[in-house]
Coordinates of N, CA and C in Angstrom, one line a residue:
M1 N -2.9 -12.1 32.5 CA -2.8 -12.2 33.9 C -4.0 -11.4 34.5
K2 N -4.7 -12.0 35.4 CA -5.9 -11.3 36.0 C -5.5 -10.9 37.4
L3 N -5.8 -9.6 37.7 CA -5.5 -9.1 39.0 C -6.6 -9.3 40.0
T4 N -6.3 -9.8 41.2 CA -7.3 -10.1 42.2 C -7.5 -8.8 43.0
S5 N -8.5 -8.7 43.8 CA -8.7 -7.5 44.6 C -7.5 -7.3 45.5
R6 N -6.9 -8.3 46.0 CA -5.7 -8.1 46.9 C -4.5 -7.5 46.0
S7 N -4.4 -7.9 44.8 CA -3.3 -7.4 43.9 C -3.6 -5.9 43.6
W8 N -4.8 -5.6 43.4 CA -5.2 -4.2 43.1 C -4.9 -3.3 44.4
R9 N -5.2 -3.8 45.6 CA -4.9 -3.1 46.8 C -3.4 -2.8 46.9
C10 N -2.6 -3.9 46.7 CA -1.2 -3.7 46.7 C -0.7 -2.7 45.7
L11 N -1.2 -2.7 44.5 CA -0.8 -1.8 43.5 C -1.2 -0.3 43.9
V12 N -2.4 -0.2 44.5 CA -2.9 1.2 44.9 C -2.0 1.7 46.0
I13 N -1.5 0.8 46.9 CA -0.7 1.2 48.0 C 0.7 1.5 47.5
L14 N 1.2 0.8 46.6 CA 2.6 0.9 46.1 C 2.8 2.1 45.1
L15 N 1.8 2.4 44.3 CA 1.9 3.5 43.3 C 2.4 4.8 43.9
P16 N 1.8 5.3 45.0 CA 2.2 6.6 45.6 C 3.7 6.5 46.1
F17 N 4.1 5.3 46.6 CA 5.4 5.1 47.1 C 6.4 5.2 45.9
I18 N 6.1 4.5 44.8 CA 6.9 4.5 43.6 C 7.0 5.9 43.1
A19 N 6.0 6.7 43.1 CA 6.0 8.1 42.6 C 6.8 9.0 43.5
M20 N 6.7 8.8 44.8 CA 7.4 9.7 45.7 C 8.9 9.4 45.7
T21 N 9.3 8.1 45.5 CA 10.7 7.8 45.6 C 11.4 8.0 44.2
G22 N 10.7 8.3 43.2 CA 11.3 8.6 41.9 C 11.7 7.3 41.2
M23 N 11.1 6.2 41.6 CA 11.5 5.0 40.9 C 10.8 5.0 39.5
T24 N 11.6 4.8 38.5 CA 11.2 4.8 37.1 C 11.7 3.6 36.4
V25 N 11.0 3.3 35.3 CA 11.5 2.2 34.5 C 12.2 2.9 33.3
A26 N 13.5 2.6 33.1 CA 14.3 3.2 32.1 C 14.1 2.5 30.8
T27 N 14.0 3.2 29.7 CA 13.9 2.6 28.4 C 15.0 3.2 27.6
E28 N 15.5 2.5 26.6 CA 16.5 3.0 25.7 C 15.9 3.7 24.6
L29 N 16.2 5.0 24.4 CA 15.7 5.8 23.4 C 16.4 5.6 22.1
N30 N 15.7 5.7 21.0 CA 16.3 5.6 19.7 C 17.0 6.9 19.4
P31 N 18.4 6.8 19.2 CA 19.2 8.1 19.0 C 18.8 8.7 17.6
A32 N 18.2 8.0 16.7 CA 17.7 8.6 15.5 C 16.5 9.5 15.7
A33 N 15.8 9.3 16.8 CA 14.6 10.0 17.1 C 14.8 11.1 18.1
V34 N 15.7 10.9 19.1 CA 15.8 11.8 20.2 C 17.3 11.9 20.6
A35 N 17.8 13.2 20.8 CA 19.1 13.4 21.3 C 18.9 14.2 22.6
Y36 N 19.7 13.9 23.6 CA 19.5 14.6 24.9 C 20.9 14.6 25.7
K37 N 20.9 15.5 26.6 CA 22.0 15.6 27.6 C 21.4 15.8 28.9
L38 N 21.8 15.0 29.9 CA 21.3 15.1 31.3 C 22.1 16.3 31.9
P39 N 21.6 16.9 33.0 CA 22.3 18.0 33.5 C 23.8 17.9 33.8
D40 N 24.2 16.7 34.2 CA 25.6 16.5 34.5 C 26.5 16.3 33.2
Q41 N 25.8 16.3 32.1 CA 26.5 16.2 30.8 C 26.6 17.5 30.0
I42 N 26.0 18.6 30.6 CA 26.0 19.9 29.9 C 27.5 20.4 30.1
P43 N 28.1 20.8 28.9 CA 29.5 21.3 29.0 C 29.7 22.7 29.4
W44 N 29.5 23.0 30.7 CA 29.7 24.4 31.2 C 31.2 24.8 31.1
G45 N 31.4 26.0 30.7 CA 32.7 26.6 30.7 C 33.0 27.2 32.0
P46 N 34.2 27.8 32.2 CA 34.6 28.4 33.4 C 33.9 29.7 33.6
V47 N 33.8 30.2 34.9 CA 33.2 31.5 35.2 C 34.2 32.6 34.7
N48 N 33.7 33.5 33.9 CA 34.5 34.6 33.4 C 34.7 35.7 34.4
T49 N 35.5 36.7 34.0 CA 35.8 37.8 34.9 C 34.6 38.6 35.3
A50 N 33.5 38.6 34.5 CA 32.3 39.3 34.8 C 31.4 38.5 35.7
G51 N 31.7 37.3 36.0 CA 30.9 36.4 36.9 C 29.9 35.6 36.2
A52 N 30.1 35.4 34.9 CA 29.1 34.6 34.1 C 29.8 33.3 33.7
Q53 N 28.9 32.3 33.5 CA 29.4 31.0 33.0 C 28.4 30.5 31.9
S54 N 28.9 29.9 30.8 CA 28.1 29.6 29.7 C 28.3 28.1 29.3
A55 N 27.2 27.6 28.6 CA 27.3 26.2 28.0 C 26.5 26.3 26.7
V56 N 27.1 26.0 25.6 CA 26.5 26.0 24.3 C 25.8 24.7 24.2
V57 N 24.4 24.7 23.9 CA 23.7 23.4 23.8 C 23.2 23.2 22.4
V58 N 23.1 24.2 21.5 CA 22.8 24.0 20.1 C 23.5 25.0 19.3
G59 N 24.1 24.6 18.2 CA 24.7 25.5 17.3 C 26.0 26.1 17.8
D60 N 26.4 27.2 17.2 CA 27.7 27.9 17.6 C 27.4 29.4 17.5
P61 N 27.3 30.1 18.7 CA 27.0 31.5 18.6 C 28.0 32.4 17.9
A62 N 29.2 31.8 17.6 CA 30.2 32.6 16.9 C 30.0 32.5 15.4
K63 N 29.1 31.6 14.9 CA 28.9 31.5 13.5 C 27.5 31.8 13.1
P64 N 27.2 32.1 11.8 CA 25.9 32.3 11.4 C 25.0 31.1 11.7
G65 N 23.7 31.4 12.0 CA 22.8 30.3 12.3 C 22.2 30.3 13.7
F66 N 21.2 29.5 13.9 CA 20.5 29.4 15.2 C 21.5 28.8 16.3
Y67 N 21.4 29.4 17.5 CA 22.1 28.8 18.6 C 21.2 28.9 19.9
M68 N 21.6 28.1 20.8 CA 21.0 28.1 22.2 C 22.2 28.0 23.2
V69 N 22.2 28.8 24.2 CA 23.2 28.8 25.2 C 22.6 28.9 26.6
Y70 N 23.0 28.1 27.5 CA 22.7 28.3 28.9 C 23.7 29.4 29.4
N71 N 23.2 30.3 30.2 CA 24.1 31.3 30.8 C 23.8 31.4 32.3
K72 N 24.8 31.3 33.1 CA 24.6 31.5 34.5 C 25.3 32.7 35.0
W73 N 24.6 33.7 35.6 CA 25.2 34.8 36.2 C 25.3 34.4 37.7
T74 N 26.5 34.4 38.2 CA 26.7 34.0 39.6 C 26.4 35.2 40.6
K75 N 25.9 34.8 41.7 CA 25.5 35.8 42.7 C 26.7 36.7 43.1
G76 N 26.4 37.8 43.7 CA 27.4 38.7 44.1 C 27.6 40.0 43.3
N77 N 26.5 40.5 42.8 CA 26.5 41.7 42.0 C 27.4 41.6 40.8
H78 N 27.3 40.6 40.0 CA 28.0 40.4 38.8 C 27.2 40.8 37.6
F79 N 27.7 41.8 36.8 CA 26.9 42.3 35.7 C 27.8 42.5 34.5
S80 N 27.2 42.4 33.3 CA 27.8 42.8 32.1 C 27.8 44.4 32.1
R81 N 28.6 44.9 31.2 CA 28.6 46.4 31.0 C 27.7 46.7 29.8
P82 N 27.3 48.0 29.7 CA 26.4 48.3 28.6 C 27.0 47.8 27.2
H83 N 26.2 47.2 26.4 CA 26.6 46.6 25.2 C 25.4 46.3 24.3
F84 N 25.7 45.9 23.0 CA 24.6 45.5 22.2 C 25.0 44.4 21.3
H85 N 24.1 43.7 20.7 CA 24.3 42.5 19.8 C 23.7 42.9 18.4
P86 N 24.2 42.3 17.4 CA 23.7 42.6 16.0 C 22.3 42.1 15.8
N87 N 21.9 41.0 16.4 CA 20.6 40.4 16.2 C 19.8 40.3 17.4
D88 N 18.5 40.1 17.3 CA 17.6 39.9 18.4 C 18.1 38.6 19.2
R89 N 17.9 38.6 20.5 CA 18.2 37.5 21.3 C 16.9 37.2 22.2
Y90 N 16.6 36.0 22.4 CA 15.4 35.6 23.2 C 15.9 34.8 24.4
I91 N 15.4 35.3 25.6 CA 15.9 34.8 26.8 C 14.8 34.3 27.7
V92 N 15.0 33.1 28.3 CA 14.1 32.6 29.3 C 14.9 32.4 30.6
V93 N 14.3 33.0 31.7 CA 14.9 32.9 33.0 C 14.5 31.5 33.6
L94 N 15.4 30.6 33.7 CA 15.1 29.3 34.2 C 15.2 29.2 35.7
Q95 N 16.1 30.0 36.3 CA 16.3 29.9 37.8 C 16.8 31.2 38.3
G96 N 16.3 31.5 39.5 CA 16.8 32.7 40.2 C 16.2 34.0 39.6
T97 N 16.8 35.1 40.0 CA 16.3 36.4 39.5 C 17.4 37.1 38.7
W98 N 17.1 37.5 37.5 CA 18.0 38.1 36.6 C 17.7 39.6 36.5
W99 N 18.6 40.5 36.6 CA 18.4 41.9 36.7 C 18.9 42.5 35.4
V100 N 18.0 43.3 34.8 CA 18.2 43.9 33.4 C 18.1 45.4 33.5
G101 N 19.1 46.0 32.8 CA 19.1 47.5 32.6 C 19.3 47.8 31.1
T102 N 18.9 49.1 30.8 CA 19.0 49.5 29.4 C 19.7 50.9 29.3
G103 N 20.3 51.2 28.2 CA 20.9 52.5 28.0 C 22.4 52.4 28.3
P104 N 23.2 53.4 27.9 CA 24.6 53.4 27.9 C 25.2 53.7 29.3
K105 N 24.4 54.1 30.3 CA 24.9 54.4 31.6 C 24.7 53.2 32.5
F106 N 25.8 52.7 33.0 CA 25.8 51.5 33.9 C 25.4 51.9 35.3
D107 N 24.3 51.3 35.8 CA 23.8 51.6 37.1 C 23.0 50.4 37.7
P108 N 23.7 49.5 38.3 CA 23.0 48.3 38.8 C 21.8 48.6 39.8
A109 N 21.8 49.7 40.4 CA 20.7 50.1 41.3 C 19.4 50.4 40.6
N110 N 19.6 50.7 39.3 CA 18.4 50.9 38.5 C 18.2 49.8 37.4
T111 N 17.9 48.6 37.9 CA 17.7 47.5 37.0 C 16.3 46.9 37.4
T112 N 15.8 46.1 36.5 CA 14.4 45.5 36.7 C 14.6 44.0 36.9
P113 N 14.0 43.5 38.0 CA 14.2 42.1 38.2 C 13.3 41.2 37.3
M114 N 13.9 40.1 36.8 CA 13.2 39.2 36.0 C 13.2 37.8 36.7
P115 N 12.1 37.4 37.4 CA 12.2 36.2 38.1 C 12.1 35.0 37.2
A116 N 12.4 33.8 37.8 CA 12.3 32.6 37.0 C 10.9 32.5 36.3
G117 N 11.0 32.1 35.0 CA 9.8 32.0 34.2 C 9.6 33.2 33.3
S118 N 10.4 34.2 33.5 CA 10.2 35.4 32.6 C 10.8 35.1 31.3
F119 N 10.3 35.8 30.3 CA 10.7 35.8 28.9 C 11.1 37.2 28.5
V120 N 12.3 37.4 27.9 CA 12.8 38.7 27.6 C 13.4 38.6 26.2
T121 N 13.1 39.7 25.4 CA 13.7 39.9 24.1 C 14.7 41.0 24.2
H122 N 16.0 40.8 23.8 CA 16.9 41.9 23.6 C 16.9 42.1 22.1
F123 N 16.5 43.3 21.8 CA 16.4 43.7 20.4 C 17.8 44.0 19.8
G124 N 18.1 43.6 18.6 CA 19.4 43.9 18.0 C 19.7 45.3 17.9
K125 N 21.0 45.6 18.2 CA 21.5 47.0 18.1 C 21.0 47.9 19.2
Q126 N 20.4 47.4 20.2 CA 19.8 48.2 21.3 C 20.7 47.9 22.6
V127 N 21.1 49.0 23.3 CA 22.0 48.9 24.4 C 21.3 48.4 25.7
H128 N 22.0 47.4 26.3 CA 21.4 46.8 27.5 C 22.6 46.3 28.3
W129 N 22.3 45.9 29.5 CA 23.3 45.2 30.4 C 22.5 44.4 31.4
D130 N 23.1 43.5 32.1 CA 22.3 42.6 32.9 C 23.3 41.8 33.8
G131 N 22.7 41.1 34.8 CA 23.4 40.2 35.7 C 22.6 39.7 36.9
A132 N 23.4 39.4 37.9 CA 22.7 38.8 39.1 C 23.2 39.6 40.4
K133 N 22.3 39.6 41.3 CA 22.6 40.3 42.6 C 22.8 39.3 43.7
D134 N 21.7 38.9 44.4 CA 21.8 38.1 45.6 C 21.8 36.6 45.4
E135 N 21.5 36.2 44.2 CA 21.4 34.7 43.9 C 21.8 34.5 42.5
D136 N 22.2 33.2 42.2 CA 22.6 32.9 40.8 C 21.3 33.0 39.9
A137 N 21.5 33.3 38.7 CA 20.4 33.4 37.7 C 20.9 32.6 36.5
V138 N 20.0 31.6 36.2 CA 20.3 30.7 35.0 C 19.3 31.0 33.9
L139 N 19.9 31.3 32.7 CA 19.1 31.7 31.6 C 19.3 30.7 30.4
L140 N 18.3 30.7 29.5 CA 18.5 30.0 28.2 C 18.4 31.1 27.2
I141 N 19.4 31.4 26.5 CA 19.5 32.4 25.5 C 19.5 31.8 24.1
M142 N 18.6 32.3 23.2 CA 18.5 31.8 21.8 C 18.6 32.9 20.9
G143 N 19.1 32.7 19.7 CA 19.2 33.7 18.7 C 19.9 33.2 17.4
E144 N 20.1 34.2 16.5 CA 20.8 33.9 15.3 C 22.2 34.5 15.4
G145 N 23.2 33.7 15.1 CA 24.6 34.1 15.2 C 25.0 34.9 13.9
P146 N 26.2 35.5 13.9 CA 27.1 35.4 15.0 C 26.6 36.4 16.2
A147 N 26.8 35.9 17.4 CA 26.3 36.7 18.6 C 27.5 37.5 19.2
T148 N 27.9 38.4 18.4 CA 29.0 39.3 18.8 C 28.4 40.3 19.8
S149 N 29.3 40.9 20.6 CA 28.9 41.9 21.6 C 29.7 43.2 21.4
T150 N 29.1 44.4 21.3 CA 29.8 45.6 21.0 C 29.6 46.5 22.3
A151 N 30.7 46.9 22.9 CA 30.6 47.8 24.1 C 30.0 49.1 23.7
A152 N 29.2 49.6 24.6 CA 28.4 50.9 24.4 C 28.3 51.7 25.7
E153 N 29.2 51.6 26.6 CA 29.1 52.3 27.9 C 29.5 53.7 27.7
E154 N 28.7 54.6 28.4 CA 28.9 56.0 28.4 C 29.7 56.3 29.7
K155 N 30.9 56.8 29.6 CA 31.7 57.1 30.8 C 31.5 58.4 31.3

């Protein structure tokens, strides 16, 4: 099929409209090549008493081996208490600002903000605590399980 100058003009006019409206052509992906979950298919658990919500996306953090978990700290000064994990954990801040503190003394006023796009390593057996203040913070946490947590707060 040969495009005329009028066809080209129509195409040039329509392309920005198609891009702005999000119109896409869906194709069926080969499940042997790609596995995916759209945002509404992510299995988020309930918000816990500390104000956090999690969704396991790869592996099982309770078992040995690699895992990936989405973690959302809900706004409203929700924080974990000082604790440590047996293994290193690698965290990417996907949304919001995540506040991080270290040491056994819990003091949310003395935390460091990690804005979206930040990358943080929690080293194994080192005491830390973290959470959200004025806005939700969504994290992607990766590591080697089991991802146990040991309390380490100084009272």
